[in-house]
CSV table of C-alpha atoms in Angstrom, one decimal:
chain,number,residue,atom,x,y,z
M,273,LYS,CA,-3.8,20.5,5.7
M,274,ASN,CA,-0.3,18.8,6.1
M,275,GLU,CA,0.8,16.1,4.0
M,276,VAL,CA,3.1,13.2,6.0
M,277,GLU,CA,4.6,10.6,4.1
M,278,GLN,CA,6.5,7.8,5.7
M,279,SER,CA,9.4,5.7,4.0
M,280,PRO,CA,9.3,3.1,3.4
M,281,GLN,CA,6.2,1.5,3.8
M,282,ASN,CA,7.4,-2.0,4.4
M,283,LEU,CA,10.5,-3.1,5.6
M,284,THR,CA,12.0,-6.6,6.9
M,285,ALA,CA,15.4,-7.0,8.3
M,286,GLN,CA,17.3,-9.5,10.3
M,287,GLU,CA,17.7,-9.6,14.4
M,288,GLY,CA,20.6,-7.1,15.2
M,289,GLU,CA,20.4,-4.7,12.5
M,290,PHE,CA,20.0,-0.7,12.3
M,291,ILE,CA,16.6,0.3,11.7
M,292,THR,CA,15.7,4.0,10.2
M,293,ILE,CA,12.6,4.8,9.6
M,294,ASN,CA,11.5,8.3,7.8
M,295,CYS,CA,9.0,10.7,8.0
M,296,SER,CA,8.6,14.1,5.7
M,297,TYR,CA,6.0,16.6,6.2
M,298,SER,CA,4.7,19.6,4.0
M,299,VAL,CA,4.0,22.5,6.2
M,300,GLY,CA,5.9,23.8,9.4
M,301,ILE,CA,4.9,22.1,12.5
M,302,SER,CA,4.5,22.5,16.5
M,303,ALA,CA,5.7,18.8,17.4
M,304,LEU,CA,6.0,15.6,15.8
M,305,HIS,CA,5.1,12.0,17.2
M,306,TRP,CA,6.2,8.8,16.5
M,307,LEU,CA,3.7,6.1,17.8
M,308,GLN,CA,3.9,2.2,17.9
M,309,GLN,CA,1.1,0.0,16.9
M,310,HIS,CA,1.1,-3.6,18.0
M,311,PRO,CA,0.2,-6.5,15.6
M,312,GLY,CA,-3.2,-6.2,18.4
M,313,GLY,CA,-4.1,-2.9,17.0
M,314,GLY,CA,-2.9,-1.2,20.6
M,315,ILE,CA,-0.9,2.0,20.0
M,316,VAL,CA,2.1,3.3,22.1
M,317,SER,CA,3.4,6.8,22.0
M,318,LEU,CA,7.0,6.7,21.7
M,319,PHE,CA,8.4,10.1,21.4
M,320,MET,CA,7.0,13.6,21.1
M,321,LEU,CA,9.4,16.1,19.6
M,322,SER,CA,9.7,19.6,18.3
M,323,SER,CA,13.3,19.9,17.9
M,324,GLY,CA,16.8,17.9,17.9
M,325,LYS,CA,16.7,14.3,19.3
M,326,LYS,CA,15.4,12.3,21.9
M,327,LYS,CA,16.7,8.3,22.9
M,328,HIS,CA,14.5,5.7,25.1
M,329,GLY,CA,16.4,2.8,25.3
M,330,ARG,CA,17.3,1.4,21.7
M,331,LEU,CA,15.2,3.9,20.0
M,332,ILE,CA,16.2,7.2,19.0
M,333,ALA,CA,14.1,9.9,17.3
M,334,THR,CA,15.4,13.1,15.3
M,335,ILE,CA,13.7,16.0,13.7
M,336,ASN,CA,15.1,18.8,11.1
M,337,ILE,CA,13.0,21.2,11.5
M,338,GLN,CA,14.2,23.0,8.7
M,339,GLU,CA,14.2,20.1,6.2
M,340,LYS,CA,10.7,19.3,7.3
M,341,HIS,CA,11.8,15.6,8.0
M,342,SER,CA,12.1,13.3,11.3
M,343,SER,CA,14.0,9.8,11.5
M,344,LEU,CA,13.2,7.1,13.9
M,345,HIS,CA,15.9,4.7,14.5
M,346,ILE,CA,16.2,1.6,16.3
M,347,THR,CA,19.5,0.1,17.6
M,348,ALA,CA,20.4,-3.8,18.1
M,349,SER,CA,17.0,-4.7,16.4
M,350,HIS,CA,14.9,-7.4,18.1
M,351,PRO,CA,11.9,-9.6,16.6
M,352,ARG,CA,10.0,-8.3,19.4
M,353,ASP,CA,10.1,-4.4,17.6
M,354,SER,CA,7.5,-5.8,15.0
M,355,ALA,CA,5.4,-3.4,14.6
M,356,VAL,CA,3.8,-0.8,12.4
M,357,TYR,CA,5.5,2.7,13.1
M,358,ILE,CA,3.0,5.8,12.7
M,359,CYS,CA,4.4,9.4,12.1
M,360,ALA,CA,1.9,12.1,13.1
M,361,VAL,CA,2.3,16.3,13.4
M,362,SER,CA,0.4,18.5,14.5
M,363,LEU,CA,0.3,22.3,13.7
M,364,GLY,CA,-0.4,23.3,17.4
M,365,GLY,CA,-3.0,22.9,20.1
M,366,GLY,CA,-4.2,19.4,20.9
M,367,ALA,CA,-4.3,16.1,19.4
M,368,ASP,CA,-7.3,16.8,17.2
M,369,GLY,CA,-5.1,18.8,15.1
M,370,LEU,CA,-2.7,16.0,14.4
M,371,THR,CA,-2.1,14.4,10.9
M,372,PHE,CA,-1.1,10.8,10.9
M,373,GLY,CA,1.3,9.2,8.2
M,374,LYS,CA,0.1,5.6,6.8
M,375,GLY,CA,2.6,3.5,9.0
M,376,THR,CA,5.4,1.6,8.2
M,377,HIS,CA,5.2,-1.8,8.7
M,378,LEU,CA,8.5,-3.4,10.5
M,379,ILE,CA,9.2,-7.2,10.5
M,380,ILE,CA,12.7,-8.1,12.3
M,381,GLN,CA,13.2,-11.7,11.6
M,382,PRO,CA,15.4,-14.0,13.9
S,19,ASP,CA,-2.6,0.6,36.2
S,20,GLY,CA,-4.1,3.6,34.5
S,21,GLY,CA,-5.1,3.4,31.0
S,22,ILE,CA,-8.1,3.4,28.1
S,23,THR,CA,-10.2,0.2,27.8
S,24,GLN,CA,-12.2,-0.4,24.8
S,25,SER,CA,-14.8,-3.0,24.4
S,26,PRO,CA,-15.7,-5.1,22.7
S,27,LYS,CA,-12.6,-6.2,20.9
S,28,TYR,CA,-14.2,-7.5,17.9
S,29,LEU,CA,-17.9,-6.8,17.0
S,30,PHE,CA,-20.3,-7.7,14.2
S,31,ARG,CA,-23.3,-6.1,13.1
S,32,LYS,CA,-25.9,-6.1,10.2
S,33,GLU,CA,-26.4,-3.3,8.0
S,34,GLY,CA,-28.8,-0.9,9.1
S,35,GLN,CA,-27.9,-1.5,12.7
S,36,ASN,CA,-26.9,1.3,15.1
S,37,VAL,CA,-23.9,0.1,17.7
S,38,THR,CA,-22.1,1.8,20.4
S,39,LEU,CA,-18.6,1.4,21.0
S,40,SER,CA,-17.3,1.5,24.7
S,41,CYS,CA,-14.3,4.0,25.8
S,42,GLU,CA,-13.4,4.3,29.1
S,43,GLN,CA,-10.1,6.0,30.7
S,44,ASN,CA,-8.8,5.9,34.4
S,45,LEU,CA,-6.3,8.7,33.6
S,46,ASN,CA,-8.2,11.5,34.7
S,47,HIS,CA,-7.7,12.9,31.2
S,48,ASP,CA,-9.7,16.1,30.0
S,49,ALA,CA,-9.8,15.3,26.1
S,50,MET,CA,-10.8,12.2,24.3
S,51,TYR,CA,-10.8,11.4,20.8
S,52,TRP,CA,-11.9,8.8,18.5
S,53,TYR,CA,-10.3,7.8,15.4
S,54,ARG,CA,-10.8,5.5,12.4
S,55,GLN,CA,-8.2,3.1,10.6
S,56,ASP,CA,-8.7,1.8,7.5
S,57,PRO,CA,-6.0,-0.3,5.5
S,58,GLY,CA,-3.5,1.6,3.6
S,59,GLN,CA,-4.7,5.1,5.2
S,60,GLY,CA,-3.4,7.0,8.4
S,61,LEU,CA,-5.5,7.4,10.9
S,62,ARG,CA,-8.5,10.1,10.6
S,63,LEU,CA,-10.6,11.8,13.5
S,64,ILE,CA,-14.3,11.2,13.9
S,65,TYR,CA,-14.9,13.3,17.3
S,66,TYR,CA,-13.4,14.6,20.2
S,67,SER,CA,-14.1,16.2,23.3
S,68,GLN,CA,-12.0,18.0,25.6
S,69,ILE,CA,-14.3,18.6,28.6
S,70,VAL,CA,-17.3,17.0,29.9
S,71,ASN,CA,-20.7,17.4,28.1
S,72,ASP,CA,-18.7,19.2,25.3
S,73,PHE,CA,-17.7,17.6,22.2
S,74,GLN,CA,-16.6,18.7,18.4
S,75,LYS,CA,-16.6,16.9,14.8
S,76,GLY,CA,-13.7,15.7,13.2
S,77,ASP,CA,-12.9,15.1,9.8
S,78,ILE,CA,-15.2,12.4,9.1
S,79,ALA,CA,-17.9,12.9,11.6
S,80,GLU,CA,-20.8,12.0,9.4
S,81,GLY,CA,-22.6,9.0,10.2
S,82,TYR,CA,-21.3,8.8,13.9
S,83,SER,CA,-22.6,10.1,17.4
S,84,VAL,CA,-20.8,10.6,20.7
S,85,SER,CA,-21.4,11.9,24.1
S,86,ARG,CA,-19.5,12.7,27.2
S,87,GLU,CA,-21.6,12.4,30.4
S,88,LYS,CA,-18.9,11.5,32.3
S,89,LYS,CA,-15.3,12.7,32.4
S,90,GLU,CA,-14.3,8.4,32.0
S,91,SER,CA,-16.4,8.1,29.5
S,92,PHE,CA,-16.7,8.6,25.6
S,93,PRO,CA,-18.9,6.0,23.8
S,94,LEU,CA,-19.0,6.2,20.0
S,95,THR,CA,-22.0,5.4,18.1
S,96,VAL,CA,-22.1,4.2,14.4
S,97,THR,CA,-25.3,5.0,13.1
S,98,SER,CA,-26.7,3.6,9.9
S,99,ALA,CA,-26.1,6.6,8.1
S,100,GLN,CA,-22.3,5.6,7.8
S,101,LYS,CA,-21.6,4.4,4.7
S,102,ASN,CA,-18.8,2.5,5.1
S,103,PRO,CA,-18.8,1.3,8.9
S,104,THR,CA,-16.3,-1.4,8.7
S,105,ALA,CA,-13.1,-0.3,9.8
S,106,PHE,CA,-10.7,-0.1,13.2
S,107,TYR,CA,-11.7,2.1,15.9
S,108,LEU,CA,-9.5,3.7,18.2
S,109,CYS,CA,-9.9,5.8,21.2
S,110,ALA,CA,-7.5,7.7,22.7
S,111,SER,CA,-7.0,10.5,25.7
S,112,SER,CA,-4.5,13.2,26.7
S,113,ILE,CA,-4.1,15.3,29.4
S,114,GLY,CA,-5.8,18.4,28.2
S,115,ARG,CA,-5.8,20.7,24.8
S,116,THR,CA,-3.6,23.2,25.8
S,117,GLY,CA,-1.1,20.9,27.1
S,118,GLY,CA,-1.3,18.5,24.1
S,119,PRO,CA,-0.1,15.1,23.8
S,120,PRO,CA,1.4,12.7,24.1
S,121,LEU,CA,-1.8,10.5,23.7
S,122,HIS,CA,-2.7,7.1,25.2
S,123,PHE,CA,-4.8,4.8,23.5
S,124,GLY,CA,-7.0,2.0,23.6
S,125,ASN,CA,-6.5,-1.2,21.9
S,126,GLY,CA,-9.3,-0.8,19.4
S,127,THR,CA,-12.2,-2.1,18.3
S,128,ARG,CA,-12.7,-3.7,15.3
S,129,LEU,CA,-16.1,-3.5,13.6
S,130,THR,CA,-17.7,-5.8,10.5
S,131,VAL,CA,-20.9,-4.5,9.5
S,132,THR,CA,-22.2,-7.5,6.8
């Protein structure tokens, strides 16, 4: 089974700072997901990627397949970005095969 | 607006009682999933269903049961056999297994059993 490690576990930053959250996994994958969990508990899918880089607004996700590593970056961070960010990997097939990281708790202070 | 509705948001039960968590989706997705989230742990898969009237056990199915009588609905019953039922439960759906994610999640149900 794949091991998914996220770092840091907790991150507090000031508004406007550039944020990086890291995810490493142990076994080759078919896709990697970044999810955002709001304080109320609901989860939103941010990115699904299998190679390269994706960008959506102020969020950028990159993946290095050879190094088994992905990063999620937030530019010009804002207090509304405060959430838990979760990395999940799949070996193939559907979401029944996802392995989730424990999440990174991000707080952006005004 | 399409999405997944989980109800209730908070649920309290006495030990020894079965309880059913509701999950409804209007996204016309074939695949639905139940996950459990505990503090300091990643989400873990309880059950999943790829099609109506069919479902499979996930990693931690013991003490849980599900049904999939309609495409839109995938209720989860937490039985008295589940040793540690207090947790946050999340329902999700995706277009289909072969199409894979992205996943759509509900807002979760927080179950407390005392």
